[in-house]
Amino acid sequence: MASVKEIQTTCCYCGSGCQLLFTVDQGANKILDVHPVKGRTNDDKACLKGWYGWDYLNDPQIITKRIREPMIRKNGRASPLTAVSWDEAIKFVADNLKKIKEKWGPDSIMGAGSARGPGNEPNYLMQKFIRACIGTNNIDHCARICHAASVVGSMQTIGEGAMSLSIPEIEDCEVIFNIGYNAAASHPIVARRIVRAKEKGAYIICADPRITETARIADLHLQIKGGSNIALTNAMANVIVTEGLQDQAFIKAHTKDFDAFWEIVKVYTPEHSAKICGVSPDAIRLAARKYAGSKHSVILWGMGVTQFQQGVEVVKSNCSLAMLTGNFGHYACGTGPVRGQNNVQGTCDMGVLPNVYPGYQSVTDPKIKEKFEKAWGAKLSDKVGLTLTRVPERVVHEKDPAKQIHAYYIFGEDPGQSDPDLEELRETLDKIDFVVCQDIFWNKTTQHADAILPATAWGEHDGVYTSSDRGFQRIRKVLEPTGNVKDDWEIICLVSTAMGYPMKYKNVQEIWDEMRNLSPKFKGATYEKLERQGSVQWPCWDEKPEDTGTMFLHEGGKFATPDGIGIFKTSHYQPPAETENSDFPLTLCTVREVGHYSVRTMTGNCRALRNLEDEPGWVEISPEDAETLKIASGELVRISSKRGTCITRANVTERVKKGAVYMTYQWWIGACNELTISRLDPSSSTPEYKYCACKVEKLRDQKAAWDDVNRQYEDIRAKMRIEKERALA
Ligand code: SF4
């Protein structure tokens, strides 16, 4: 028993940042037990992903296999992927990237970072590699497809894109306005804080077209029509001003542009917005009065706000509502764009975005650029780079080869499953001259790769994640990796060095220290402080122990804008880009479910989680629509949009309104992204995943349909290198 050790780390699944304690037999390299322990955000609780979501480390080979060897296609895309040495793989990647850079220039190369397992340090290096070695700002990650709108909208109004308050503060809020956010599915530990707030007497408002778990515990459920968020928030502002409920002193002292805001908002009387939203004017009035009635009101939102083409505008409107009522700058109030994936906040913090360096420092600011050029010893581009959602435009739709993307280095992401309009995405990946995937599992994207670089997984390396409420927390190696894999940061260093821009570090702490010294608001978050405190919330400006970080932002009404003043902004309502019509009479919205994580390569390889749900997923449909279409719950159906089609199971439920259907992201066969639209928010380039037109058809021969599903599943798993499922619970 001498080799048994306890190791604490941060959960790898959502932005709640729960702390887990692993008991490991180090001699046998085996996990014996996992349970949650007290952390800043989770107390000592975890959801089922925390309890059971580590099983993929055992590589049970249920839906896909771990990648254990570097692989390349030696003779072009049509040739097979062949296992090679690391030296050969690195040379192959470096030579191809160099050739493309020389022929087409640095802006012909795109990089994608990872908000999942790798952590902050490899992401810092990834953006440094793309900027300093390749010479472009074409670097982005999956925040683009979830909360980029929150960053853009919040920056433009209050100057900082993250949650203004901390997760623990939520339970001391007196009014919690959830809009487009179902914490029970996306952040169960945040949901627990909401339940505790309710137990303490808080008033819960939920604006959501579905009867979600949050709607069920709400005091007021505004079952609005999908895509009508801004009509609701504008109307709430209208009521607050019309009834004199605004905080005039706060507005006068800390904000500007109220008059321009009112010019828009005055149109949105409750009666006007009620017609757009499909709820009663009195319900809107009640929501506004309750929200404005407390100095401890918070607005929490998720992708039900951001994944619309008006996502940025709704975020601005949310921030304006909080300014209007003086709900910023003190304990238990503010705005909460609650980030989905475990390290999507951190990957933004590290500058894996086309417009900012680490610490949200603009690439177009000459002084900032000069600072990074000096530190990195490289000439940097001052041109804002490409967002990953615009890659298809620059490959499939761009006819001039000089303006096209010719290489895509994808690090720990799976756009072949997660991006909208998958048919177009597959065409994009096939047309790009050179695709590199650095990952842990075979997935939908690796099938298009010219080179595959196998990395260590969460649990096999050290580093730092950032929780959704700006909290840096350590992740630690639990198991020794097996196979011919390397840490992500080492792989990036090897490729960069082989391309002529040497990068050498001894460990992740050295990378972290370099990043801190270039990022003023993270400077004080030393590894020593992280060990001592467990969690350090940024901004943390000073290394001295007295600077323990920042629980809530904008203290005393001083916003993070250049002049410290908050800016009122909102917009007029616009309907979604593609609405229901005679060919496609229903609307499709994509949602999350608690047991599975985004693209499912990790949760699908955990026995307990896989057994909760499996292919081909499901589509939620109202009893009225199911009756019209003669569909029974559990039957297989075909669902189609203008862009594609897939088979899934019907889940007939009163949770959804007539005319709207809902699917989750993660299924390979019931893949909602075969159907979704790539229409983007113009400011954040986030796709409108939450609304497109579709139709659902009953499949008459259910047996033949199930045979087809089973055949498709086996075909896909064969592509994921599963010969025979190794382990079932
Ligand atoms: Fe992990 Fe999030 Fe669940 Fe916590 S709430 S255990 S961080 S998935």
XYZ file of C-alpha atoms and ligand atoms in Angstrom:
737
model
C 0.000 0.000 0.000
C 3.041 2.256 0.118
C 2.443 3.400 -3.427
C -1.116 4.646 -2.804
C -1.322 8.423 -3.051
C -4.069 11.061 -2.901
C -3.927 13.763 -5.592
C -6.279 16.745 -5.831
C -7.189 18.197 -9.197
C -9.870 20.267 -10.940
C -12.712 18.587 -12.851
C -12.262 18.606 -16.624
C -15.874 19.081 -17.704
C -17.395 22.472 -16.954
C -16.576 25.976 -15.860
C -17.742 25.310 -12.283
C -14.203 24.181 -11.482
C -15.057 21.513 -8.875
C -12.224 19.986 -6.863
C -11.798 16.198 -6.993
C -9.565 13.964 -4.910
C -8.117 10.911 -6.639
C -6.754 7.942 -4.735
C -4.192 6.317 -6.985
C -2.153 3.136 -6.788
C 0.962 4.598 -8.325
C 2.719 1.240 -8.574
C -0.086 -0.169 -10.671
C -0.774 3.265 -12.287
C -4.436 2.790 -11.417
C -7.199 5.002 -10.011
C -8.740 3.429 -6.894
C -11.268 6.088 -5.914
C -12.472 9.580 -6.826
C -14.609 11.886 -4.743
C -15.246 15.638 -4.540
C -13.495 17.699 -1.880
C -13.959 21.238 -0.673
C -13.102 23.880 -3.250
C -13.933 27.568 -3.572
C -16.769 26.993 -6.029
C -18.083 23.514 -5.181
C -17.825 23.189 -1.384
C -17.407 19.415 -1.344
C -19.903 18.513 -4.057
C -19.685 17.319 -7.669
C -22.154 16.315 -10.346
C -22.226 12.911 -12.019
C -19.523 13.911 -14.518
C -17.214 14.705 -11.620
C -17.980 11.376 -9.944
C -17.855 9.181 -13.053
C -16.291 11.201 -15.878
C -12.664 10.105 -15.392
C -13.133 6.572 -16.700
C -11.892 7.493 -20.184
C -8.400 7.592 -18.698
C -8.643 3.779 -18.585
C -9.158 3.808 -22.376
C -12.115 1.388 -22.270
C -12.493 1.796 -26.048
C -16.266 2.101 -26.039
C -16.889 4.655 -28.767
C -13.378 5.633 -29.843
C -9.792 4.711 -29.145
C -6.964 6.752 -27.592
C -4.315 7.856 -30.067
C -1.009 6.404 -28.871
C 1.378 6.981 -31.794
C 2.194 9.945 -34.043
C 0.738 9.289 -37.496
C 1.108 10.888 -40.926
C -0.164 10.388 -44.477
C 3.067 9.938 -46.379
C 1.592 10.283 -49.856
C -1.222 12.778 -49.642
C -4.793 12.714 -48.364
C -5.712 9.512 -50.188
C -2.927 7.525 -48.518
C -3.432 5.844 -45.127
C -2.331 7.274 -41.803
C 0.873 5.491 -40.823
C 2.494 5.350 -37.389
C 5.905 7.054 -37.416
C 8.518 8.250 -34.919
C 8.085 11.621 -33.221
C 11.079 12.957 -35.159
C 9.489 12.052 -38.472
C 6.070 13.411 -37.487
C 7.459 16.735 -36.232
C 9.602 17.156 -39.363
C 6.602 16.331 -41.570
C 4.399 18.916 -39.821
C 7.112 21.599 -39.714
C 8.147 21.099 -43.368
C 4.571 21.287 -44.637
C 3.721 24.365 -42.574
C 6.955 26.058 -43.713
C 6.191 25.294 -47.371
C 2.682 26.717 -47.067
C 3.910 29.797 -45.216
C 6.554 30.447 -47.891
C 4.131 29.941 -50.776
C 0.971 31.593 -49.472
C 2.122 33.725 -46.527
C 1.455 33.480 -42.766
C -2.221 34.456 -43.073
C -2.890 31.271 -45.052
C -2.454 29.240 -41.830
C -5.128 28.900 -39.115
C -4.651 27.610 -35.555
C -7.289 26.382 -33.100
C -6.590 26.133 -29.361
C -8.311 23.883 -26.845
C -10.775 24.801 -24.080
C -10.792 21.205 -22.843
C -8.116 19.044 -21.222
C -4.766 20.715 -22.007
C -4.955 23.754 -19.684
C -3.724 27.312 -19.846
C -0.009 26.780 -20.409
C -0.197 24.842 -23.718
C -2.776 27.341 -24.937
C -0.446 30.211 -24.140
C 2.216 28.428 -26.204
C -0.191 27.658 -29.041
C -1.053 31.328 -29.568
C 2.620 32.262 -29.178
C 3.537 29.674 -31.833
C 0.892 30.945 -34.272
C 1.814 34.586 -33.663
C 5.583 34.487 -33.255
C 6.569 31.484 -35.378
C 3.895 31.470 -38.093
C 3.410 35.266 -38.053
C -0.372 35.615 -38.048
C -3.176 36.328 -35.569
C -5.275 33.532 -37.114
C -5.786 31.799 -33.768
C -9.134 31.006 -32.182
C -10.948 28.312 -30.198
C -14.402 27.056 -29.340
C -15.351 30.147 -27.305
C -16.221 31.378 -30.792
C -19.111 28.947 -30.967
C -20.351 29.486 -27.403
C -19.583 32.624 -25.367
C -17.660 34.930 -27.744
C -20.766 37.104 -27.804
C -20.526 37.514 -24.016
C -16.936 38.724 -24.291
C -17.689 41.184 -27.112
C -20.948 42.526 -25.643
C -19.603 42.882 -22.101
C -16.347 44.510 -23.249
C -18.333 47.122 -25.176
C -20.484 48.062 -22.169
C -18.639 47.314 -18.926
C -15.103 46.707 -20.241
C -14.607 43.126 -19.022
C -15.923 39.982 -20.703
C -16.075 37.562 -17.770
C -18.571 36.921 -14.941
C -18.619 40.013 -12.743
C -19.442 37.969 -9.640
C -18.241 34.660 -8.181
C -20.102 31.366 -8.224
C -20.464 31.278 -4.397
C -22.046 34.770 -4.405
C -24.982 33.440 -6.431
C -26.550 31.852 -3.379
C -26.668 35.249 -1.630
C -28.434 36.997 -4.511
C -32.016 38.048 -3.831
C -33.213 37.969 -7.443
C -31.748 35.608 -10.034
C -32.770 36.296 -13.614
C -31.814 33.269 -15.729
C -32.089 33.999 -19.423
C -31.236 31.323 -21.985
C -29.530 29.374 -19.226
C -30.352 26.040 -17.639
C -27.694 25.556 -14.982
C -28.996 22.090 -14.093
C -27.818 20.773 -17.467
C -24.734 22.885 -18.028
C -23.315 23.596 -14.551
C -25.030 21.424 -11.910
C -22.923 22.928 -9.141
C -24.066 26.426 -10.134
C -27.631 25.079 -10.159
C -27.078 24.004 -6.567
C -26.194 27.609 -5.670
C -29.416 28.787 -7.333
C -31.447 26.253 -5.342
C -29.740 27.408 -2.144
C -30.520 31.033 -3.003
C -34.157 30.054 -3.404
C -34.082 28.296 -0.039
C -32.786 31.564 1.444
C -35.738 33.420 -0.096
C -34.441 34.571 -3.501
C -36.917 35.230 -6.307
C -36.057 33.149 -9.386
C -36.974 34.313 -12.890
C -36.422 32.030 -15.853
C -36.767 33.197 -19.460
C -36.634 30.096 -21.634
C -38.836 28.642 -24.384
C -38.627 25.204 -22.721
C -39.850 24.046 -19.333
C -36.322 23.367 -18.089
C -35.266 22.280 -14.608
C -34.591 25.973 -13.909
C -38.090 26.861 -15.120
C -39.519 24.244 -12.771
C -38.020 25.875 -9.679
C -38.636 29.434 -10.898
C -41.110 31.772 -9.250
C -41.741 33.262 -12.677
C -41.234 31.371 -15.933
C -41.358 33.537 -19.038
C -41.811 30.910 -21.741
C -40.706 33.242 -24.512
C -40.493 32.397 -28.179
C -36.995 31.363 -29.294
C -34.932 34.307 -30.532
C -36.983 37.002 -28.786
C -34.542 37.696 -25.909
C -33.867 41.333 -26.754
C -37.542 42.175 -27.017
C -37.864 40.916 -23.432
C -34.822 42.699 -21.966
C -35.703 45.946 -23.738
C -39.227 45.725 -22.349
C -37.908 45.112 -18.831
C -35.762 48.248 -19.189
C -38.827 50.105 -20.511
C -40.876 49.160 -17.433
C -38.034 50.050 -15.048
C -37.651 53.537 -16.536
C -41.366 54.166 -17.068
C -42.122 53.250 -13.464
C -39.142 55.209 -12.092
C -37.436 52.101 -10.690
C -33.982 52.921 -12.073
C -31.013 53.852 -9.848
C -30.593 57.454 -10.915
C -27.580 58.112 -8.695
C -25.683 55.118 -10.110
C -26.587 56.050 -13.691
C -25.388 59.633 -13.159
C -22.144 58.722 -11.411
C -21.006 55.666 -13.332
C -22.560 55.447 -16.803
C -23.077 57.261 -20.086
C -25.268 57.120 -23.210
C -28.514 56.545 -21.333
C -30.415 58.820 -23.745
C -29.421 56.793 -26.818
C -30.385 53.617 -24.923
C -33.793 55.057 -24.038
C -34.436 56.059 -27.674
C -34.502 52.332 -28.497
C -36.002 51.005 -25.271
C -38.969 53.404 -25.283
C -40.429 51.520 -28.265
C -40.529 48.239 -26.303
C -43.561 48.684 -24.107
C -44.649 45.433 -22.428
C -47.585 45.280 -24.847
C -45.271 45.658 -27.868
C -42.770 43.036 -26.669
C -45.460 40.661 -25.458
C -46.485 40.121 -29.085
C -42.906 39.286 -30.102
C -42.121 37.140 -27.068
C -45.443 35.333 -26.747
C -45.843 36.074 -23.038
C -48.208 38.429 -21.248
C -47.372 42.123 -20.687
C -48.080 41.668 -16.983
C -45.507 38.859 -16.725
C -42.899 41.197 -18.267
C -43.885 43.952 -15.812
C -43.584 41.551 -12.884
C -40.127 40.392 -13.998
C -38.923 43.994 -14.367
C -40.290 45.099 -10.987
C -38.785 42.117 -9.192
C -35.407 42.526 -10.919
C -35.253 46.261 -10.168
C -36.476 45.726 -6.612
C -33.179 44.503 -5.212
C -29.559 45.652 -5.080
C -28.625 41.970 -5.073
C -30.014 41.032 -8.479
C -27.963 39.000 -10.913
C -28.485 38.075 -14.549
C -27.158 34.629 -15.463
C -27.030 33.637 -19.105
C -25.795 30.836 -21.272
C -25.851 29.876 -24.895
C -29.589 30.561 -25.110
C -28.422 34.175 -25.287
C -25.155 33.930 -27.178
C -25.943 31.453 -29.956
C -28.167 33.823 -31.888
C -27.225 36.323 -34.536
C -28.288 38.989 -31.992
C -26.206 37.410 -29.203
C -23.886 40.382 -28.694
C -26.825 42.797 -28.628
C -28.605 40.810 -25.903
C -25.406 40.706 -23.832
C -25.159 44.500 -24.088
C -28.805 44.770 -23.100
C -28.223 42.493 -20.071
C -25.277 44.629 -18.942
C -27.398 47.754 -19.423
C -30.202 46.318 -17.265
C -27.687 45.735 -14.473
C -26.331 49.305 -14.822
C -29.860 50.721 -14.910
C -30.622 49.237 -11.503
C -27.210 49.818 -9.879
C -26.554 46.094 -9.753
C -22.796 46.233 -10.202
C -19.798 46.765 -7.997
C -20.838 45.191 -4.703
C -21.329 41.709 -3.251
C -23.893 39.342 -4.802
C -25.049 41.191 -7.912
C -23.982 41.784 -11.502
C -23.758 39.747 -14.668
C -22.950 36.078 -15.110
C -22.123 34.757 -18.555
C -21.479 31.263 -17.187
C -18.848 29.624 -19.406
C -19.562 26.080 -20.557
C -16.398 24.067 -20.933
C -13.924 23.586 -18.119
C -11.292 25.927 -19.514
C -13.022 28.107 -22.071
C -12.475 31.083 -19.752
C -8.788 30.174 -19.486
C -8.300 29.720 -23.198
C -9.688 33.240 -23.706
C -7.468 34.480 -20.856
C -4.433 33.034 -22.668
C -5.150 35.068 -25.824
C -6.281 32.175 -27.998
C -8.409 34.723 -29.821
C -7.677 36.558 -33.075
C -7.785 40.049 -31.569
C -6.003 39.876 -28.222
C -2.773 38.634 -26.654
C -2.882 36.961 -23.208
C -4.625 39.129 -20.624
C -6.980 40.676 -23.229
C -4.302 43.023 -24.636
C -5.170 44.239 -28.102
C -3.092 43.050 -31.074
C -3.765 46.402 -32.764
C -2.255 48.500 -29.948
C 1.303 49.401 -31.113
C 2.691 49.607 -27.545
C 1.293 46.193 -26.610
C 2.574 44.679 -29.854
C 6.012 46.114 -29.184
C 5.994 44.610 -25.677
C 5.234 41.123 -27.020
C 7.701 41.507 -29.920
C 10.441 42.296 -27.434
C 9.516 39.461 -25.097
C 9.126 36.870 -27.838
C 11.919 38.110 -30.120
C 9.681 38.082 -33.173
C 7.973 40.454 -35.580
C 4.216 40.266 -34.933
C 1.209 41.057 -37.091
C -0.986 44.031 -36.195
C -3.900 42.671 -38.232
C -6.788 41.044 -36.337
C -6.873 37.377 -37.331
C -9.572 35.065 -38.624
C -12.272 33.522 -36.417
C -12.657 29.766 -36.743
C -16.284 30.084 -37.834
C -15.100 31.989 -40.911
C -12.679 29.281 -42.044
C -15.266 27.728 -44.442
C -15.700 31.140 -46.117
C -11.950 31.285 -46.709
C -11.763 27.767 -48.108
C -14.998 26.735 -49.791
C -16.279 30.151 -50.849
C -13.030 32.088 -51.469
C -11.953 31.635 -55.091
C -8.629 33.492 -54.917
C -5.987 30.981 -53.690
C -3.898 33.855 -52.334
C -6.681 34.623 -49.842
C -7.525 31.057 -48.887
C -6.621 29.101 -45.747
C -4.174 26.373 -46.807
C -3.254 24.831 -43.438
C -5.241 24.222 -40.237
C -3.515 23.205 -36.990
C -6.297 21.918 -34.719
C -5.256 21.390 -31.139
C -7.708 19.544 -28.870
C -10.918 20.426 -30.691
C -13.299 18.529 -32.961
C -14.880 20.974 -35.432
C -15.993 17.975 -37.524
C -18.586 17.383 -34.804
C -18.996 20.714 -33.020
C -19.292 23.277 -35.815
C -22.500 24.196 -37.632
C -23.434 22.888 -41.074
C -21.203 19.806 -40.954
C -21.476 19.054 -44.651
C -19.823 22.386 -45.408
C -17.278 21.815 -42.638
C -16.272 18.419 -44.072
C -15.866 20.021 -47.493
C -13.696 22.687 -45.844
C -11.426 20.157 -44.127
C -11.112 18.134 -47.320
C -10.145 21.182 -49.383
C -7.507 22.548 -46.977
C -4.063 21.455 -48.196
C -2.728 20.411 -44.810
C -4.592 19.544 -41.582
C -2.846 18.750 -38.290
C -4.782 17.276 -35.351
C -3.175 17.257 -31.924
C -5.529 15.247 -29.726
C -6.131 12.347 -27.357
C -8.912 10.422 -29.162
C -9.795 9.581 -32.726
C -12.722 11.809 -33.589
C -14.713 13.181 -36.519
C -11.946 15.665 -37.383
C -8.958 13.307 -37.196
C -10.430 11.475 -40.185
C -9.476 14.502 -42.318
C -5.985 14.946 -40.810
C -2.688 14.709 -42.686
C -0.811 14.420 -39.406
C -1.939 13.316 -35.948
C 0.083 14.232 -32.875
C -0.967 12.223 -29.788
C -1.102 14.174 -26.534
C -1.515 13.457 -22.849
C -5.023 13.815 -21.432
C -6.351 15.668 -18.402
C -5.190 13.525 -15.484
C -1.886 12.850 -17.222
C -0.359 16.333 -16.991
C -0.013 19.383 -14.737
C -1.217 22.915 -15.345
C -3.840 25.535 -14.554
C -7.500 25.907 -15.567
C -9.632 29.024 -15.162
C -13.131 28.466 -13.799
C -16.012 30.428 -15.221
C -15.763 33.003 -12.427
C -12.153 33.958 -13.274
C -10.626 31.482 -10.824
C -7.215 30.036 -11.663
C -6.921 26.533 -10.183
C -4.298 23.817 -10.498
C -4.739 20.574 -12.399
C -2.377 17.772 -11.511
C -1.027 14.606 -13.034
C -2.902 11.639 -11.580
C -1.663 8.810 -13.808
C 1.492 8.254 -15.835
C 0.557 8.394 -19.517
C 1.019 5.230 -21.527
C 1.914 4.929 -25.190
C 4.066 7.177 -27.320
C 2.351 10.423 -26.291
C 3.735 13.794 -25.232
C 2.463 16.789 -23.255
C 0.768 19.341 -25.499
C 3.245 22.074 -24.600
C 6.184 19.857 -25.545
C 4.658 19.030 -28.934
C 4.104 22.712 -29.738
C 7.685 23.518 -28.712
C 9.028 20.747 -30.974
C 7.056 21.917 -34.025
C 7.997 25.548 -33.451
C 11.677 24.726 -32.967
C 11.687 22.595 -36.135
C 10.237 25.559 -38.011
C 13.101 27.797 -36.923
C 11.523 29.559 -33.928
C 13.010 27.728 -30.923
C 10.800 27.327 -27.836
C 12.205 25.525 -24.810
C 10.728 25.232 -21.322
C 11.522 22.978 -18.399
C 7.927 22.639 -17.162
C 4.494 24.250 -17.132
C 5.391 26.596 -14.289
C 8.058 28.225 -16.429
C 5.459 28.815 -19.164
C 2.984 30.173 -16.598
C 5.559 32.599 -15.228
C 6.355 33.924 -18.722
C 2.635 34.451 -19.346
C 2.100 36.205 -15.976
C 4.951 38.595 -16.578
C 3.362 39.722 -19.852
C -0.225 39.957 -18.529
C -0.685 42.619 -15.846
C -4.049 41.432 -14.573
C -2.712 37.880 -14.011
C 0.715 38.920 -12.671
C -0.027 38.141 -9.036
C -1.384 34.620 -9.637
C 1.815 32.700 -8.875
C 1.910 28.928 -8.561
C 2.815 29.441 -4.885
C -0.358 31.489 -4.372
C -2.442 28.928 -6.249
C -1.092 26.178 -3.981
C -1.707 28.250 -0.858
C -5.175 29.581 -1.677
C -6.442 26.785 -3.937
C -7.944 29.350 -6.287
C -6.965 32.876 -7.357
C -9.561 35.002 -9.138
C -8.259 37.551 -11.589
C -7.522 40.377 -11.702
C -4.649 39.685 -9.335
C -2.150 42.421 -10.026
C 0.541 41.862 -7.437
C 2.676 38.897 -6.429
C 2.565 39.965 -2.778
C 0.533 37.600 -0.586
C -1.850 40.435 0.380
C -3.238 40.497 -3.178
C -5.431 37.414 -3.004
C -7.369 38.190 -6.212
C -10.768 39.730 -6.950
C -14.091 38.246 -5.901
C -16.327 40.643 -7.857
C -15.571 43.191 -10.570
C -16.327 46.907 -10.959
C -16.111 47.665 -7.224
C -17.792 50.934 -6.342
C -19.172 51.310 -9.863
C -15.750 51.731 -11.478
C -16.033 49.808 -14.724
C -13.147 48.241 -16.661
C -13.656 50.594 -19.622
C -10.784 53.017 -20.415
C -12.469 55.893 -18.506
C -14.084 53.677 -15.848
C -17.588 54.577 -17.094
C -20.170 51.991 -18.162
C -21.843 52.502 -21.537
C -25.550 51.856 -22.079
C -26.218 49.905 -25.252
C -28.977 47.831 -26.786
C -30.571 47.214 -30.186
C -33.867 46.741 -31.893
C -35.242 43.212 -32.194
C -34.483 41.255 -35.368
C -36.012 37.846 -36.078
C -33.660 34.858 -36.483
C -32.056 34.395 -39.906
C -34.012 31.311 -40.963
C -37.607 30.974 -39.823
C -40.119 28.158 -40.231
C -41.749 27.795 -43.662
C -43.923 25.396 -45.619
C -41.050 22.998 -46.427
C -39.540 23.132 -42.952
C -42.419 23.976 -40.604
C -40.697 23.438 -37.237
C -37.832 25.263 -35.525
C -34.764 23.454 -34.223
C -32.844 24.559 -31.138
C -29.686 22.850 -29.847
C -29.335 22.257 -26.102
C -27.134 20.486 -23.572
C -27.700 17.435 -21.403
C -26.065 16.826 -18.080
C -24.454 13.427 -18.667
C -22.499 14.209 -21.801
C -19.913 16.748 -22.734
C -19.846 18.583 -26.051
C -18.388 16.187 -28.613
C -18.581 13.105 -26.307
C -15.199 11.514 -27.000
C -14.473 11.781 -23.262
C -17.884 11.130 -21.635
C -18.798 8.510 -24.245
C -15.760 6.543 -23.082
C -16.895 6.517 -19.447
C -18.901 3.409 -18.726
C -21.384 4.926 -16.276
C -22.098 7.971 -18.449
C -22.325 6.026 -21.686
C -24.921 3.757 -20.117
C -27.183 6.734 -19.366
C -27.682 7.594 -23.031
C -26.400 6.349 -26.344
C -26.803 6.785 -30.097
C -28.715 8.006 -31.961
C -29.671 10.564 -29.297
C -33.104 12.147 -29.326
C -35.187 15.059 -30.443
C -37.621 16.614 -27.985
C -40.984 17.260 -29.628
C -44.294 18.505 -28.232
C -47.251 16.106 -27.801
C -49.271 18.214 -30.291
C -46.638 17.989 -33.036
C -46.043 14.301 -32.294
C -49.744 13.604 -32.650
C -49.951 15.472 -35.953
C -46.945 13.539 -37.259
C -48.193 10.262 -35.706
C -44.954 9.793 -33.819
C -44.703 7.890 -30.523
C -42.036 8.511 -27.906
C -38.938 6.354 -28.498
C -39.602 5.850 -32.216
C -36.898 6.647 -34.724
C -37.553 9.720 -36.858
C -35.789 11.517 -39.675
C -35.072 15.199 -39.049
C -33.977 17.455 -41.894
C -33.132 21.050 -42.669
C -31.996 22.795 -45.875
C -28.452 21.675 -45.064
C -28.734 18.032 -44.128
C -30.532 15.187 -42.463
C -30.086 12.608 -39.683
C -31.918 9.905 -37.778
C -32.703 10.170 -34.080
C -35.267 9.049 -31.502
C -38.362 11.062 -30.650
C -38.766 12.185 -27.073
C -42.339 13.403 -26.839
C -42.509 15.841 -23.946
C -44.639 18.626 -22.597
C -41.424 20.493 -21.776
C -41.425 21.968 -25.275
C -43.888 24.203 -27.056
C -45.740 23.253 -30.210
C -43.703 24.153 -33.295
C -40.224 23.840 -31.726
C -37.936 20.803 -31.402
C -34.703 20.397 -29.430
C -31.582 18.256 -29.919
C -28.302 17.883 -28.015
C -24.908 18.340 -29.646
C -22.937 15.229 -28.986
C -24.390 12.410 -31.060
C -22.625 11.097 -34.127
C -25.724 9.643 -35.783
C -28.355 12.014 -34.415
C -25.942 14.861 -35.195
C -27.824 18.156 -34.877
C -24.986 20.023 -36.579
C -25.859 18.306 -39.850
C -28.887 20.615 -39.672
C -27.728 23.840 -37.983
C -27.107 27.048 -39.860
C -23.754 28.821 -40.109
C -25.310 32.313 -39.999
C -23.071 34.357 -37.667
C -23.537 37.174 -35.218
C -21.853 40.048 -37.112
C -19.832 41.228 -34.094
C -18.746 37.951 -32.473
C -18.959 35.518 -35.431
C -20.906 33.082 -33.212
C -23.279 30.838 -35.180
C -27.044 30.885 -34.697
C -27.159 27.304 -33.351
C -30.327 28.038 -31.447
C -32.687 28.588 -34.364
C -33.196 27.136 -37.803
C -36.086 25.662 -39.758
C -36.492 21.884 -39.909
C -38.967 19.083 -40.458
C -39.481 15.794 -38.618
C -40.791 12.655 -40.339
C -41.856 9.333 -38.916
C -39.856 6.376 -40.233
C -42.421 3.761 -41.227
C -40.182 0.700 -41.022
C -38.736 0.968 -37.523
C -36.821 -2.311 -37.742
C -35.048 -1.243 -40.936
C -34.319 2.132 -39.344
C -32.761 0.508 -36.257
C -30.695 -1.765 -38.514
C -29.490 1.354 -40.317
C -28.619 3.094 -37.016
C -26.685 0.049 -35.781
C -24.817 -0.219 -39.085
C -23.948 3.495 -39.027
C -22.741 3.196 -35.426
C -20.453 0.280 -36.201
C -19.099 2.058 -39.319
C -18.261 5.178 -37.330
C -16.691 3.202 -34.491
C -14.568 1.306 -37.014
C -13.316 4.674 -38.294
C -12.529 5.528 -34.665
C -10.369 2.368 -34.584
C -12.722 0.331 -32.355
C -12.374 -3.271 -33.419
C -14.405 -4.708 -30.587
C -15.811 -2.846 -27.639
C -13.423 -3.622 -24.844
C -15.435 -2.789 -21.778
C -19.058 -2.461 -20.870
C -20.248 -1.833 -17.347
Fe -17.290 18.830 -13.087
Fe -18.910 20.877 -13.689
Fe -19.902 18.669 -12.630
Fe -18.395 20.279 -11.175
S -20.406 20.765 -12.027
S -18.261 18.047 -11.219
S -16.906 20.996 -12.687
S -18.930 18.847 -14.626
